[in-house]
Short mmCIF file of C-alpha atoms and ligand atoms in Angstrom, two decimals:
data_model
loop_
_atom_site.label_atom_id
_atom_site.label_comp_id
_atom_site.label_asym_id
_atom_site.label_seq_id
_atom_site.Cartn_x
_atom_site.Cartn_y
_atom_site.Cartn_z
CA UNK A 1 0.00 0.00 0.00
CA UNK A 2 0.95 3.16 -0.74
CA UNK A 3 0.46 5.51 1.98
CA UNK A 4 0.80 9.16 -0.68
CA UNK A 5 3.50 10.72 2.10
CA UNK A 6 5.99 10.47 -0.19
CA UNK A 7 8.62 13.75 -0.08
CA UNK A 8 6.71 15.17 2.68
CA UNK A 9 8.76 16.65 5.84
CA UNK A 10 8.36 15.37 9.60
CA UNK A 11 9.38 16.20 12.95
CA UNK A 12 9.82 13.04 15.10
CA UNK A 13 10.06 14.02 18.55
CA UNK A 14 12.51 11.48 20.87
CA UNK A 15 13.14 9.53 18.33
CA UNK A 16 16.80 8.02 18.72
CA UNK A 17 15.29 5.19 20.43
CA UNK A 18 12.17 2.49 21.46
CA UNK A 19 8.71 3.71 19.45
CA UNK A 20 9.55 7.42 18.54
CA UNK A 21 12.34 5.57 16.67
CA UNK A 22 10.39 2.96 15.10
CA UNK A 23 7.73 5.85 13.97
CA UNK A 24 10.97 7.72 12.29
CA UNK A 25 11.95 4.85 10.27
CA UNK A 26 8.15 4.04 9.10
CA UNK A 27 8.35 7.08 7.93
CA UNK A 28 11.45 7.29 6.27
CA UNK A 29 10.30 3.73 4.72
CA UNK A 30 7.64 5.76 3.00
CA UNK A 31 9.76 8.60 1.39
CA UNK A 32 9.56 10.83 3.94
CA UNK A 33 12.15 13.32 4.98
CA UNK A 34 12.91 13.90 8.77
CA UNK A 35 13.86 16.05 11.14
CA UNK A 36 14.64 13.69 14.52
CA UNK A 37 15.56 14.81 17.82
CA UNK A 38 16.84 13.19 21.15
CA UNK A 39 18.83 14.93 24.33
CA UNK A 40 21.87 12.40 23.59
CA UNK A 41 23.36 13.19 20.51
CA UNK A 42 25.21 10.26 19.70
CA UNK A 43 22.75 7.85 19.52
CA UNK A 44 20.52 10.32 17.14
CA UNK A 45 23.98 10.75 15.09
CA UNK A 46 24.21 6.77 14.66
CA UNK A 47 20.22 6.03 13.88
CA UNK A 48 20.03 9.05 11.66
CA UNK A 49 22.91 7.98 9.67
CA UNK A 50 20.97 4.56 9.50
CA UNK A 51 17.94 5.94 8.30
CA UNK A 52 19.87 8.16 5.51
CA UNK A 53 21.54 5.21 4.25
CA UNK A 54 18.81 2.46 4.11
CA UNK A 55 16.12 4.83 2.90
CA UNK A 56 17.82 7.59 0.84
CA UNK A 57 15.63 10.45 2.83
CA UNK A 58 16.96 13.70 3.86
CA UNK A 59 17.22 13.70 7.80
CA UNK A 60 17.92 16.27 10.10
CA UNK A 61 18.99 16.45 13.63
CA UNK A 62 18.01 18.51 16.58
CA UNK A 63 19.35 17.30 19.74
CA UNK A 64 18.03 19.03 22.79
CA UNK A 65 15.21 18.38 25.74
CA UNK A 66 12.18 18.32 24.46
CA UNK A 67 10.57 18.89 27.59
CA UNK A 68 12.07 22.54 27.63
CA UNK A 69 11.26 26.02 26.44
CA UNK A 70 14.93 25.97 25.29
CA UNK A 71 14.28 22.76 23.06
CA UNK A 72 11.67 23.41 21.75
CA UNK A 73 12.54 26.95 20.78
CA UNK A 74 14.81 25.17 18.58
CA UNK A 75 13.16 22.58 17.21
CA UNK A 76 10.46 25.10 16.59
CA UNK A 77 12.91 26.92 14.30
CA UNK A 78 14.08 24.03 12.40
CA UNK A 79 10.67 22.22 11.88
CA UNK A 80 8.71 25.04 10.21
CA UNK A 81 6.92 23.85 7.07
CA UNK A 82 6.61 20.20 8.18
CA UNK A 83 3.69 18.57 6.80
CA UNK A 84 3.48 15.74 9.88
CA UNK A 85 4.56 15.97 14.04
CA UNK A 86 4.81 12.96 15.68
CA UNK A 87 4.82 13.98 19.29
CA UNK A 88 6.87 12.06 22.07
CA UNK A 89 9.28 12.49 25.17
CA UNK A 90 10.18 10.07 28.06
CA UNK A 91 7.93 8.88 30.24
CA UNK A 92 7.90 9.87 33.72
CA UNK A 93 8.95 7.76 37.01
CA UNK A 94 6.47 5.03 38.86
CA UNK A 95 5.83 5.53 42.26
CA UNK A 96 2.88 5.78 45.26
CA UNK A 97 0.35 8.96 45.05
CA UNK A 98 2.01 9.56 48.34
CA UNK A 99 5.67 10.50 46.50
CA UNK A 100 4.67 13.25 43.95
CA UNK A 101 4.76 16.80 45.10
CA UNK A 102 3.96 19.63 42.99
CA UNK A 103 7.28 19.81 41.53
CA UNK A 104 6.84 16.32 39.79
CA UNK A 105 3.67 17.40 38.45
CA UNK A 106 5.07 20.56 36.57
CA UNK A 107 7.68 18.43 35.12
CA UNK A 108 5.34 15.37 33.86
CA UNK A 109 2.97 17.92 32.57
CA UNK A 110 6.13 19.79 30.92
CA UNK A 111 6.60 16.34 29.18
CA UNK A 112 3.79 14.57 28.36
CA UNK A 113 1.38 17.64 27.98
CA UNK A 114 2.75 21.10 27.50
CA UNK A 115 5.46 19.96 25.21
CA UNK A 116 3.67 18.47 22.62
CA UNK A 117 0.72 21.23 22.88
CA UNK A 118 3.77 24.02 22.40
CA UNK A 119 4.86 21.87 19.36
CA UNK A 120 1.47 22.13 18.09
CA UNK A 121 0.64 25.75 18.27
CA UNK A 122 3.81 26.56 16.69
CA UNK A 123 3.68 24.09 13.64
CA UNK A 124 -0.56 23.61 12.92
CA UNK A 125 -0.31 27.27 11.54
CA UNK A 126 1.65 26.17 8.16
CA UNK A 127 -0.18 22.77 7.97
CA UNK A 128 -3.47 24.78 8.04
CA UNK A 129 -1.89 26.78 5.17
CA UNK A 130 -1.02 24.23 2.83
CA UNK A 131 -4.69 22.88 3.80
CA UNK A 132 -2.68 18.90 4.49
CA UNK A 133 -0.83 18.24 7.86
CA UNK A 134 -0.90 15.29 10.49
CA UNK A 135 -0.11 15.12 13.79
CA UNK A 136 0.08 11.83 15.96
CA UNK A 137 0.73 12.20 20.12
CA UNK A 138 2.44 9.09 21.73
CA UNK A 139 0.48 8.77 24.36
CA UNK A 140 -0.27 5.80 25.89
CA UNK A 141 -2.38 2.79 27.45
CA UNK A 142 -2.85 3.93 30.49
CA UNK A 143 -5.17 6.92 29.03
CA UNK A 144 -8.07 4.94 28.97
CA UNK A 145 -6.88 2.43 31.81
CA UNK A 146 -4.67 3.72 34.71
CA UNK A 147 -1.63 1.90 35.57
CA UNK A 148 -1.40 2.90 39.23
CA UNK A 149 2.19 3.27 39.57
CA UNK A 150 2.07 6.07 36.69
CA UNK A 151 -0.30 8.19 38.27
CA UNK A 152 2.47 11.26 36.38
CA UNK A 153 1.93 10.24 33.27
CA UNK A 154 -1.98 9.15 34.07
CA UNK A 155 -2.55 12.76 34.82
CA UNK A 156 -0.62 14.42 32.42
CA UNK A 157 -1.82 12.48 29.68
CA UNK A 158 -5.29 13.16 30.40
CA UNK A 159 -4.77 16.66 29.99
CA UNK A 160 -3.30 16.40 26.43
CA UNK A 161 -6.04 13.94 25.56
CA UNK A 162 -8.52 16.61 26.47
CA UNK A 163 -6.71 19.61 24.13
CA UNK A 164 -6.75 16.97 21.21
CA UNK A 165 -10.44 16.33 21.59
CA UNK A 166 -11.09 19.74 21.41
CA UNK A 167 -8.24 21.14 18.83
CA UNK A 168 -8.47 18.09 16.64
CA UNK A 169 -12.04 19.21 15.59
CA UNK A 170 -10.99 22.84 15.22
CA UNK A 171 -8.54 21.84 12.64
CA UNK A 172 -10.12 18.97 10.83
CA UNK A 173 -12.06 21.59 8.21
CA UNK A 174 -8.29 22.96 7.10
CA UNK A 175 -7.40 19.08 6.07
CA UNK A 176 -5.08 18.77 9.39
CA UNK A 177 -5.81 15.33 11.31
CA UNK A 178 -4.71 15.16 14.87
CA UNK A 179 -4.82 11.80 16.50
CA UNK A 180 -3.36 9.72 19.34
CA UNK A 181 -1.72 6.45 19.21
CA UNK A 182 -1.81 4.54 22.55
CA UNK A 183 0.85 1.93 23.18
CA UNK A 184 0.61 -0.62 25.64
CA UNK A 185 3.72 -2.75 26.53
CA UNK A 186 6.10 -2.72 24.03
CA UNK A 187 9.77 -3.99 23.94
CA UNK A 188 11.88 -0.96 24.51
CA UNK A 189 14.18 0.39 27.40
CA UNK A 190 11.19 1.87 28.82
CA UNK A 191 9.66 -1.19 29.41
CA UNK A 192 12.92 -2.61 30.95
CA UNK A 193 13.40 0.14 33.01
CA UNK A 194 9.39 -0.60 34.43
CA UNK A 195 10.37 -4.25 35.01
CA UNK A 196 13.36 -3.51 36.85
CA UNK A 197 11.69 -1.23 39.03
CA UNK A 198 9.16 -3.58 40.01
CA UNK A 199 11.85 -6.19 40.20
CA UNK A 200 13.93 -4.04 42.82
CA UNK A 201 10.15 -3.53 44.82
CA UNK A 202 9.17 -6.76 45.08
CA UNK A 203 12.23 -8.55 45.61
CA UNK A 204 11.33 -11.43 42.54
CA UNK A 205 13.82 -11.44 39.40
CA UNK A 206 13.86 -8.69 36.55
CA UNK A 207 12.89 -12.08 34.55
CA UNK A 208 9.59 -13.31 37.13
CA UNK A 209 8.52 -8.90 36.65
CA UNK A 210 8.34 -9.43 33.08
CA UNK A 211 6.83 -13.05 32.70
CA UNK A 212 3.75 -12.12 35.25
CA UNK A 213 3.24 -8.65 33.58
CA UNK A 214 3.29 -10.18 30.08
CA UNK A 215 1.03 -12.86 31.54
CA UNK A 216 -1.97 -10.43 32.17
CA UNK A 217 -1.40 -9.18 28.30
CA UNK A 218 -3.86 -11.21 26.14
CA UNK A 219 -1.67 -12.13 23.52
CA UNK A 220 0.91 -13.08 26.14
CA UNK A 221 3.85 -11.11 24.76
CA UNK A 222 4.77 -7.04 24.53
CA UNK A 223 4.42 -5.15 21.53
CA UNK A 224 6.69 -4.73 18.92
CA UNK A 225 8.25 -1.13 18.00
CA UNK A 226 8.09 -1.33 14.31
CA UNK A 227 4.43 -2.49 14.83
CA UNK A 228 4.03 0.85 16.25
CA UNK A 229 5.74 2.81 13.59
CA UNK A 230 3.48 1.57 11.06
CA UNK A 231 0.45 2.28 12.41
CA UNK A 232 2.02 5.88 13.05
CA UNK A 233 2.85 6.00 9.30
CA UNK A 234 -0.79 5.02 8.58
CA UNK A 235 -1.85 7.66 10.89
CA UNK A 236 0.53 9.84 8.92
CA UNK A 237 -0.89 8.73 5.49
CA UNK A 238 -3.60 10.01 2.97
CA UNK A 239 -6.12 7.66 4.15
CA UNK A 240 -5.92 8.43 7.65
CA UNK A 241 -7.49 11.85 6.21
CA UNK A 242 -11.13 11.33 7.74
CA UNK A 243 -9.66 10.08 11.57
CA UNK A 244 -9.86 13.46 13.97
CA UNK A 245 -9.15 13.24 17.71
CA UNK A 246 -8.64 9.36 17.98
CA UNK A 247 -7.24 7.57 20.78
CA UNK A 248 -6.08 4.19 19.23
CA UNK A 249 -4.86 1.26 21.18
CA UNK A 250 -2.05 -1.28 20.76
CA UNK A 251 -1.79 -2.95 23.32
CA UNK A 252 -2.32 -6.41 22.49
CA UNK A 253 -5.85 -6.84 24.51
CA UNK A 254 -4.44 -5.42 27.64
CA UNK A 255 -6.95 -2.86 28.39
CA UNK A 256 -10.20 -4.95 28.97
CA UNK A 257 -12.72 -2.63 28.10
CA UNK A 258 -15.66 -3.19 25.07
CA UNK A 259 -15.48 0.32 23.24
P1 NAP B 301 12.56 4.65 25.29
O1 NAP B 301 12.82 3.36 24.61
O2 NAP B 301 13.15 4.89 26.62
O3 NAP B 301 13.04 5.80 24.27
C1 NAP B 301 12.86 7.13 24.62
C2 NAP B 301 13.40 8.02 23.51
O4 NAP B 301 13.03 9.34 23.80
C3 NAP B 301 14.92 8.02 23.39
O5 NAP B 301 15.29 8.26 22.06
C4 NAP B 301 15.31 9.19 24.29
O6 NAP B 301 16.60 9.69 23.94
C5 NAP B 301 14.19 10.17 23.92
N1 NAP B 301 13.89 11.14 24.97
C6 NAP B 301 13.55 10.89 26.25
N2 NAP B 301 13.34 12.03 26.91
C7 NAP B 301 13.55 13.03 26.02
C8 NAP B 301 13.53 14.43 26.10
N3 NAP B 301 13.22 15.03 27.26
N4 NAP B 301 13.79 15.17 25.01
C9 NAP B 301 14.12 14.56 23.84
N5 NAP B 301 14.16 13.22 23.69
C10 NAP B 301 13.90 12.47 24.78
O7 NAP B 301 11.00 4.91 25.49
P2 NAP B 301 9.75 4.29 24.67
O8 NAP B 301 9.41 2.96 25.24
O9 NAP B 301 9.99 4.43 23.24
O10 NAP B 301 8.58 5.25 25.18
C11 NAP B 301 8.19 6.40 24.45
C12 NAP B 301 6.97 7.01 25.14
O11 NAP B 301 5.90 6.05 25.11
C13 NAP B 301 7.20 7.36 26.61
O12 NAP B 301 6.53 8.55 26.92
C14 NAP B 301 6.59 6.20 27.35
O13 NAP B 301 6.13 6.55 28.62
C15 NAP B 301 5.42 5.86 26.43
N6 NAP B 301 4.97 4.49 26.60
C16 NAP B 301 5.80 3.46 26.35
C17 NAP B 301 5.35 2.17 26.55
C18 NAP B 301 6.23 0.99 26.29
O14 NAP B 301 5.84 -0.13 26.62
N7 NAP B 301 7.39 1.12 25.70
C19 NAP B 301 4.04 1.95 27.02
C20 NAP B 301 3.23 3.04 27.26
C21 NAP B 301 3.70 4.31 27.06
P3 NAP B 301 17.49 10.51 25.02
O15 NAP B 301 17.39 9.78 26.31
O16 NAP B 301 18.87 10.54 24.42
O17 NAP B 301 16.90 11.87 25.08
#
């Protein structure tokens, strides 16, 4: 299938790494050119050379925090024009409700809200323009089911799932689609890092963590990244013109819900 994206421009948002990554190099697979960004610069050096060389796009890097004015000041400068924002950053730290002052608040909703609505109000402006643009937030799972332990990102993500519902529809008539693509577990060094901290809580193995978290996923297994990227690409693509302000799951049955 083609997906029509071909020679378009993106921003990729943490994407030297795990799913931001694997939506960079869907991309790329499709002919599209990229700006990619990451805080350490050597590991966006080595995967943007990759990309270059297997795909034959034009990629360009911006490595800086994300999660700051500062970064995205200059990412902001570099990504004007692009036709398609994929948004992402780290995820923040599990812990008890009883751990999280207001300090760790302002930095999860710096993250995993207020970044990627910055990003948005800077770059929708030309995509409403050229009447085409896409935008897809990496959100995740635990949007429409908490995950106790990431009662940060629970709350933060709720937020930017609200300004999406809202914005998407403001923006649909100009031909820009914003959407949200959920992942559940998927095999990156997130999802080692969660393991390990339950591991170190609960005194069982890093290897016992995984197997009884993976056992509560219906297909029995985590996700895999360039699973992810393609539905981002498809999300990206000329068909995904009539989807506004969706939150769509992969999570391999995790969430148990009907709708
Ligand atoms: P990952 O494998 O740890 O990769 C994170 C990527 O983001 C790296 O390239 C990292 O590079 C970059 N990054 C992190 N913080 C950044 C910042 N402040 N500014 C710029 N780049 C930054 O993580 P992942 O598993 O792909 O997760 C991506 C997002 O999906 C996270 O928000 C996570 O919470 C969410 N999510 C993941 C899963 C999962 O199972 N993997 C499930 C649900 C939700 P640098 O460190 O060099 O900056």
């Amino acid at each position: 299938m083609d997906l029509g994206i071909e020679g378009k421009r993106a921003l990729v948002c943490a994407s030297s790494k795990g799913l931001g990554l694997a939506c960079a190099r869907a991309l790329a697979a499709e002919g599209v050119n990229l700006i990619m960004n990451a805080r350490g610069a050597e590991a966006l050096s080595d995967e943007s050379n990759a990309i270059k060389t297997e795909f034959g796009v034009a990629v360009e890097t911006v490595p800086c925090d994300v999660t700051s004015m500062q970064g995205q000041k200059q990412l902001i400068e570099v990504a004007q024009g692009v036709d398609i924002l994929v948004n992402n950053a780290g995820g923040p730290p599990p812990g008890m409700w009883t751990d999280w002052q207001r300090d760790d608040f302002v930095k999860a909703l710096d993250a995993n809200m207020l970044a990627p609505i910055a990003l948005m109000s800077a770059l929708l402006p030309r995509m409403i323009d050229k009447g085409w643009g896409r935008v897809v937030n990496i959100t995740s799972q635990s949007v429409k089911s908490p995950i106790a332990a990431l009662g940060l990102s629970n709350s933060a993500r709720a937020g930017l799932t609200g300004y999406v519902a809202g914005t998407s529809r403001q923006v649909a008539p100009m031909g820009v689609c914003i959407n949200n693509l959920l992942p559940g577990s998927h095999a990156t060094a997130r999802i080692d890092a969660l393991d390990k901290g339950t591991s170190d809580k609960s005194g069982i193995t890093f290897e016992e963590a995984r197997a009884a978290r993976q056992s509560t996923i219906p297909v029995g297994r985590d996700g895999n990244p360039k699973d992810f990227g393609a539905m981002c690409a498809f999300l990206c693509s000329q068909y995904a013109n009539f989807m506004v302000g969706q939150n769509v799951l992969l999570d391999g049955g995790n969430v148990n819900a009907t709708i």
